[in-house]
């Protein structure tokens, strides 16, 4: 039976007993609108813990005023149903619980947050780092699980945890994909049938760029041709398609170390991101 809790005090009280009996706690931070990709994170968390906490919180500080905070799907009852008892606790706080009146503390992680998403969503990683720090401090899990789909976010969270010496292991889980390869995302629900068809091209174009980078060794040409292919496929905007060092996201010119291609595009009002190992 999943407990649904809304305050940090309730969460800590619920975890105190299991912690005393040496249970390992796993956490999966989410913004809800759960899909199979989230269930894979929960399954990974279960492999490493005895008690699984799924947090569901649409975090206002990671949205710019022009973004989809108001429209973001809030489907708590459906999410709990979707979890089907896989989570021991669903932590679904209010915005006031996380950001009480007069809230004044924000965490800014540099390093892996430089460029890519930050060039287009400069507010994003401070919002993510702040809320993730708060969630990790609230639950004190032994492990916390994040999707590789938000690859830059995963690196930012790992750096946050390392730099603040938070006693938690961060695990990344490979992206789950639809049958045409589109990365699963809560934002896919915004796509019209026509947009959904175009969206499926993103992963194919990234795979082509990887093949091109591997055969020619010319990473800039591979990036440029993928940007061109994305425009031609019908995306309404291409924010970036970039091949970077997969540990640091630094610029690289040759494939002499593990690399990752990362991309962000818009289709109508919906922004999609994806990434793959090169
Ligand atoms: O990836 C997400 O869903 C969010 O950015 C996260 C990590 C739950 C923080 O709000």
Tab-separated table of C-alpha atoms and ligand atoms in Angstrom:
chain	number	residue	atom	x	y	z
A	1	UNK	CA	0.000	0.000	0.000
A	2	UNK	CA	1.543	3.282	-1.139
A	3	UNK	CA	1.527	6.108	1.399
A	4	UNK	CA	0.928	9.539	-0.114
A	5	UNK	CA	2.653	12.243	1.904
A	6	UNK	CA	2.742	15.980	1.412
A	7	UNK	CA	5.140	17.360	4.021
A	8	UNK	CA	8.825	16.906	4.754
A	9	UNK	CA	7.952	16.157	8.408
A	10	UNK	CA	5.603	13.326	7.363
A	11	UNK	CA	8.191	11.956	4.957
A	12	UNK	CA	10.927	11.927	7.612
A	13	UNK	CA	8.574	10.326	10.152
A	14	UNK	CA	7.567	7.613	7.663
A	15	UNK	CA	11.200	6.815	6.848
A	16	UNK	CA	12.471	6.877	10.442
A	17	UNK	CA	11.305	3.315	11.247
A	18	UNK	CA	12.686	1.679	8.076
A	19	UNK	CA	15.940	3.574	8.537
A	20	UNK	CA	16.268	2.336	12.149
A	21	UNK	CA	15.862	-1.211	10.893
A	22	UNK	CA	18.656	-0.579	8.368
A	23	UNK	CA	16.361	-0.541	5.316
A	24	UNK	CA	17.945	1.057	2.275
A	25	UNK	CA	15.972	3.970	0.890
A	26	UNK	CA	15.727	4.672	-2.844
A	27	UNK	CA	14.334	7.859	-4.339
A	28	UNK	CA	13.008	8.682	-7.794
A	29	UNK	CA	12.444	12.433	-8.195
A	30	UNK	CA	9.803	13.193	-10.861
A	31	UNK	CA	7.442	15.921	-11.946
A	32	UNK	CA	4.637	13.385	-12.398
A	33	UNK	CA	2.726	12.548	-15.613
A	34	UNK	CA	4.402	9.195	-15.178
A	35	UNK	CA	5.127	6.957	-18.163
A	36	UNK	CA	6.998	3.686	-18.661
A	37	UNK	CA	10.325	5.563	-18.566
A	38	UNK	CA	9.556	6.593	-14.972
A	39	UNK	CA	8.524	3.024	-14.111
A	40	UNK	CA	11.977	1.888	-15.324
A	41	UNK	CA	13.547	4.363	-12.858
A	42	UNK	CA	11.362	2.970	-10.075
A	43	UNK	CA	12.363	-0.591	-11.025
A	44	UNK	CA	16.048	0.399	-10.909
A	45	UNK	CA	15.548	2.031	-7.522
A	46	UNK	CA	13.865	-1.137	-6.238
A	47	UNK	CA	16.941	-3.171	-7.233
A	48	UNK	CA	19.063	-1.066	-4.883
A	49	UNK	CA	16.697	-0.369	-2.000
A	50	UNK	CA	14.072	-1.783	0.335
A	51	UNK	CA	11.836	1.300	0.393
A	52	UNK	CA	11.141	3.352	-2.711
A	53	UNK	CA	10.089	6.991	-2.486
A	54	UNK	CA	8.783	8.607	-5.687
A	55	UNK	CA	8.512	12.368	-5.451
A	56	UNK	CA	5.999	14.142	-7.661
A	57	UNK	CA	6.470	17.878	-7.745
A	58	UNK	CA	6.167	20.254	-10.688
A	59	UNK	CA	9.003	22.511	-9.655
A	60	UNK	CA	8.230	26.169	-10.447
A	61	UNK	CA	11.835	27.342	-10.190
A	62	UNK	CA	12.971	25.330	-13.218
A	63	UNK	CA	10.449	26.978	-15.547
A	64	UNK	CA	10.890	30.434	-17.084
A	65	UNK	CA	7.755	32.613	-17.132
A	66	UNK	CA	7.408	31.903	-20.880
A	67	UNK	CA	7.501	28.110	-20.402
A	68	UNK	CA	4.852	25.457	-19.780
A	69	UNK	CA	4.621	25.491	-15.950
A	70	UNK	CA	0.845	26.124	-15.936
A	71	UNK	CA	0.178	23.652	-18.746
A	72	UNK	CA	2.434	20.907	-17.338
A	73	UNK	CA	0.206	17.863	-16.688
A	74	UNK	CA	-0.696	17.347	-13.018
A	75	UNK	CA	-2.141	13.863	-12.710
A	76	UNK	CA	-1.436	12.705	-9.152
A	77	UNK	CA	-4.285	10.149	-8.908
A	78	UNK	CA	-3.409	8.620	-12.276
A	79	UNK	CA	0.293	8.610	-11.343
A	80	UNK	CA	-0.378	6.711	-8.121
A	81	UNK	CA	-2.506	4.246	-10.097
A	82	UNK	CA	0.276	3.919	-12.697
A	83	UNK	CA	2.790	3.128	-9.981
A	84	UNK	CA	0.524	0.241	-8.997
A	85	UNK	CA	2.102	-0.209	-5.566
A	86	UNK	CA	5.698	-0.162	-6.888
A	87	UNK	CA	6.459	2.840	-4.656
A	88	UNK	CA	6.239	2.581	-0.878
A	89	UNK	CA	5.847	6.342	-0.576
A	90	UNK	CA	4.714	9.015	-2.995
A	91	UNK	CA	5.941	12.384	-1.780
A	92	UNK	CA	3.759	15.039	-3.395
A	93	UNK	CA	4.449	18.338	-1.635
A	94	UNK	CA	2.846	21.702	-2.373
A	95	UNK	CA	4.939	24.565	-3.734
A	96	UNK	CA	4.616	26.242	-0.303
A	97	UNK	CA	6.076	23.168	1.390
A	98	UNK	CA	9.177	23.261	-0.797
A	99	UNK	CA	9.428	27.039	-1.079
A	100	UNK	CA	7.946	28.536	2.116
A	101	UNK	CA	7.216	32.262	2.219
A	102	UNK	CA	10.481	34.197	2.177
A	103	UNK	CA	12.400	31.305	0.618
A	104	UNK	CA	15.824	32.696	-0.342
A	105	UNK	CA	18.241	29.818	-0.981
A	106	UNK	CA	19.218	28.703	-4.450
A	107	UNK	CA	21.930	26.314	-5.538
A	108	UNK	CA	23.924	27.008	-8.643
A	109	UNK	CA	26.113	24.275	-10.123
A	110	UNK	CA	28.588	25.412	-12.765
A	111	UNK	CA	30.781	22.851	-14.619
A	112	UNK	CA	28.433	20.504	-16.516
A	113	UNK	CA	25.615	23.072	-16.575
A	114	UNK	CA	27.604	25.345	-18.924
A	115	UNK	CA	26.166	25.657	-22.453
A	116	UNK	CA	23.645	23.364	-24.221
A	117	UNK	CA	20.417	23.610	-22.159
A	118	UNK	CA	21.715	26.654	-20.276
A	119	UNK	CA	22.094	28.585	-23.541
A	120	UNK	CA	18.338	28.262	-24.069
A	121	UNK	CA	17.008	27.827	-20.495
A	122	UNK	CA	19.417	29.829	-18.314
A	123	UNK	CA	17.214	29.437	-15.204
A	124	UNK	CA	16.844	25.664	-15.532
A	125	UNK	CA	19.719	24.023	-13.695
A	126	UNK	CA	19.618	26.303	-10.654
A	127	UNK	CA	15.943	25.339	-10.306
A	128	UNK	CA	16.729	21.646	-10.718
A	129	UNK	CA	19.754	21.688	-8.385
A	130	UNK	CA	17.808	23.540	-5.699
A	131	UNK	CA	14.811	21.228	-5.737
A	132	UNK	CA	16.880	18.044	-6.047
A	133	UNK	CA	19.021	19.141	-3.083
A	134	UNK	CA	15.866	19.814	-1.070
A	135	UNK	CA	14.335	16.449	-1.998
A	136	UNK	CA	17.541	14.555	-1.197
A	137	UNK	CA	17.909	16.337	2.125
A	138	UNK	CA	14.241	15.653	2.944
A	139	UNK	CA	14.358	11.912	2.220
A	140	UNK	CA	18.073	11.178	2.808
A	141	UNK	CA	17.959	8.246	0.402
A	142	UNK	CA	20.847	5.832	-0.082
A	143	UNK	CA	20.338	5.918	-3.851
A	144	UNK	CA	18.495	8.307	-6.158
A	145	UNK	CA	17.658	7.416	-9.737
A	146	UNK	CA	17.455	9.767	-12.735
A	147	UNK	CA	16.899	9.169	-16.448
A	148	UNK	CA	19.711	9.518	-18.967
A	149	UNK	CA	17.217	11.241	-21.239
A	150	UNK	CA	17.990	14.444	-19.319
A	151	UNK	CA	21.693	13.718	-19.664
A	152	UNK	CA	23.019	17.167	-18.792
A	153	UNK	CA	20.691	17.225	-15.777
A	154	UNK	CA	22.081	13.856	-14.653
A	155	UNK	CA	25.644	15.230	-14.778
A	156	UNK	CA	24.579	18.374	-12.907
A	157	UNK	CA	22.921	16.276	-10.182
A	158	UNK	CA	26.020	14.062	-9.892
A	159	UNK	CA	28.220	17.158	-9.526
A	160	UNK	CA	25.843	18.679	-6.944
A	161	UNK	CA	25.994	15.507	-4.862
A	162	UNK	CA	29.757	15.218	-5.182
A	163	UNK	CA	30.450	18.873	-4.385
A	164	UNK	CA	28.115	19.001	-1.374
A	165	UNK	CA	29.217	15.506	-0.255
A	166	UNK	CA	25.583	14.425	0.032
A	167	UNK	CA	25.539	10.804	1.256
A	168	UNK	CA	23.628	9.367	-1.704
A	169	UNK	CA	24.588	7.401	-4.810
A	170	UNK	CA	23.162	8.796	-8.046
A	171	UNK	CA	22.222	6.205	-10.657
A	172	UNK	CA	21.381	6.932	-14.304
A	173	UNK	CA	19.011	4.733	-16.304
A	174	UNK	CA	19.118	4.483	-20.120
A	175	UNK	CA	16.309	6.202	-22.004
A	176	UNK	CA	13.191	4.186	-22.766
A	177	UNK	CA	11.912	4.727	-26.308
A	178	UNK	CA	8.659	4.374	-28.233
A	179	UNK	CA	8.555	1.894	-31.144
A	180	UNK	CA	9.873	4.543	-33.600
A	181	UNK	CA	12.699	5.423	-31.207
A	182	UNK	CA	11.212	8.647	-29.801
A	183	UNK	CA	12.483	9.078	-26.243
A	184	UNK	CA	9.652	8.728	-23.729
A	185	UNK	CA	8.805	12.064	-22.151
A	186	UNK	CA	5.833	13.559	-20.333
A	187	UNK	CA	5.953	16.380	-22.897
A	188	UNK	CA	5.234	13.948	-25.789
A	189	UNK	CA	1.595	14.205	-24.665
A	190	UNK	CA	1.535	17.768	-26.056
A	191	UNK	CA	2.238	16.573	-29.639
A	192	UNK	CA	-0.526	16.524	-32.267
A	193	UNK	CA	-0.658	13.426	-34.523
A	194	UNK	CA	1.225	15.336	-37.251
A	195	UNK	CA	3.888	16.619	-34.811
A	196	UNK	CA	4.258	13.142	-33.326
A	197	UNK	CA	5.271	11.801	-36.758
A	198	UNK	CA	7.951	14.484	-37.133
A	199	UNK	CA	9.176	13.895	-33.552
A	200	UNK	CA	10.165	10.323	-34.456
A	201	UNK	CA	12.855	11.682	-36.798
A	202	UNK	CA	14.916	13.136	-33.927
A	203	UNK	CA	16.459	9.856	-32.775
A	204	UNK	CA	17.036	8.658	-36.345
A	205	UNK	CA	18.898	11.855	-37.223
A	206	UNK	CA	21.064	11.549	-34.118
A	207	UNK	CA	21.929	7.952	-35.048
A	208	UNK	CA	22.899	9.129	-38.565
A	209	UNK	CA	25.102	11.845	-37.053
A	210	UNK	CA	26.850	9.261	-34.863
A	211	UNK	CA	27.539	7.061	-37.906
A	212	UNK	CA	28.853	10.059	-39.825
A	213	UNK	CA	31.089	11.174	-36.929
A	214	UNK	CA	32.470	7.663	-36.582
A	215	UNK	CA	33.221	7.189	-40.267
A	216	UNK	CA	34.508	10.681	-41.127
A	217	UNK	CA	35.943	11.655	-37.729
A	218	UNK	CA	34.756	15.199	-38.525
A	219	UNK	CA	32.538	16.018	-35.552
A	220	UNK	CA	31.653	19.551	-36.671
A	221	UNK	CA	30.472	18.269	-40.072
A	222	UNK	CA	28.403	15.553	-38.374
A	223	UNK	CA	26.775	18.157	-36.092
A	224	UNK	CA	26.104	20.531	-39.004
A	225	UNK	CA	24.513	17.825	-41.123
A	226	UNK	CA	22.271	16.741	-38.254
A	227	UNK	CA	21.110	20.332	-37.700
A	228	UNK	CA	20.302	20.573	-41.406
A	229	UNK	CA	18.464	17.219	-41.343
A	230	UNK	CA	16.419	18.291	-38.286
A	231	UNK	CA	15.226	21.480	-40.011
A	232	UNK	CA	14.446	19.441	-43.154
A	233	UNK	CA	12.469	16.862	-41.114
A	234	UNK	CA	10.012	19.611	-40.109
A	235	UNK	CA	11.095	20.678	-36.623
A	236	UNK	CA	10.120	24.301	-36.099
A	237	UNK	CA	13.371	25.154	-34.317
A	238	UNK	CA	16.692	23.434	-33.721
A	239	UNK	CA	18.289	24.712	-30.518
A	240	UNK	CA	21.407	22.550	-30.761
A	241	UNK	CA	22.880	19.234	-31.848
A	242	UNK	CA	26.321	18.799	-30.342
A	243	UNK	CA	28.881	16.061	-29.783
A	244	UNK	CA	30.586	16.470	-26.417
A	245	UNK	CA	32.797	14.649	-23.927
A	246	UNK	CA	30.337	12.389	-22.124
A	247	UNK	CA	31.793	12.988	-18.641
A	248	UNK	CA	32.317	16.750	-18.709
A	249	UNK	CA	30.281	17.905	-21.732
A	250	UNK	CA	33.407	19.781	-22.834
A	251	UNK	CA	33.831	20.502	-26.543
A	252	UNK	CA	35.848	17.810	-28.318
A	253	UNK	CA	37.284	17.625	-31.800
A	254	UNK	CA	38.054	13.900	-32.042
A	255	UNK	CA	36.455	10.708	-30.777
A	256	UNK	CA	39.418	9.791	-28.587
A	257	UNK	CA	37.279	9.458	-25.430
A	258	UNK	CA	33.666	8.533	-24.576
A	259	UNK	CA	31.392	11.052	-26.308
A	260	UNK	CA	27.697	11.853	-26.409
A	261	UNK	CA	25.527	13.578	-28.959
A	262	UNK	CA	22.909	15.832	-27.382
A	263	UNK	CA	20.135	17.717	-29.132
A	264	UNK	CA	17.177	19.969	-28.397
A	265	UNK	CA	14.500	20.887	-30.918
A	266	UNK	CA	11.085	22.499	-30.951
A	267	UNK	CA	8.045	21.279	-32.736
A	268	UNK	CA	5.185	23.735	-32.485
A	269	UNK	CA	5.103	24.726	-28.821
A	270	UNK	CA	6.769	21.534	-27.603
A	271	UNK	CA	10.469	21.321	-26.849
A	272	UNK	CA	12.077	17.875	-27.111
A	273	UNK	CA	15.536	16.783	-26.021
A	274	UNK	CA	17.419	13.575	-26.703
A	275	UNK	CA	20.956	12.223	-26.476
A	276	UNK	CA	22.912	9.069	-27.275
A	277	UNK	CA	26.348	7.626	-26.691
A	278	UNK	CA	28.565	8.130	-29.738
B	1	LIG	O1	13.680	15.420	-14.572
B	1	LIG	C1	12.722	15.879	-13.900
B	1	LIG	O2	11.601	15.373	-13.922
B	1	LIG	C2	12.962	17.101	-13.040
B	1	LIG	O3	13.849	17.985	-13.629
B	1	LIG	C3	13.382	16.753	-11.594
B	1	LIG	C4	14.727	16.037	-11.565
B	1	LIG	C5	12.336	15.875	-10.939
B	1	LIG	C6	13.531	18.026	-10.764
B	1	LIG	O4	12.343	18.741	-10.723
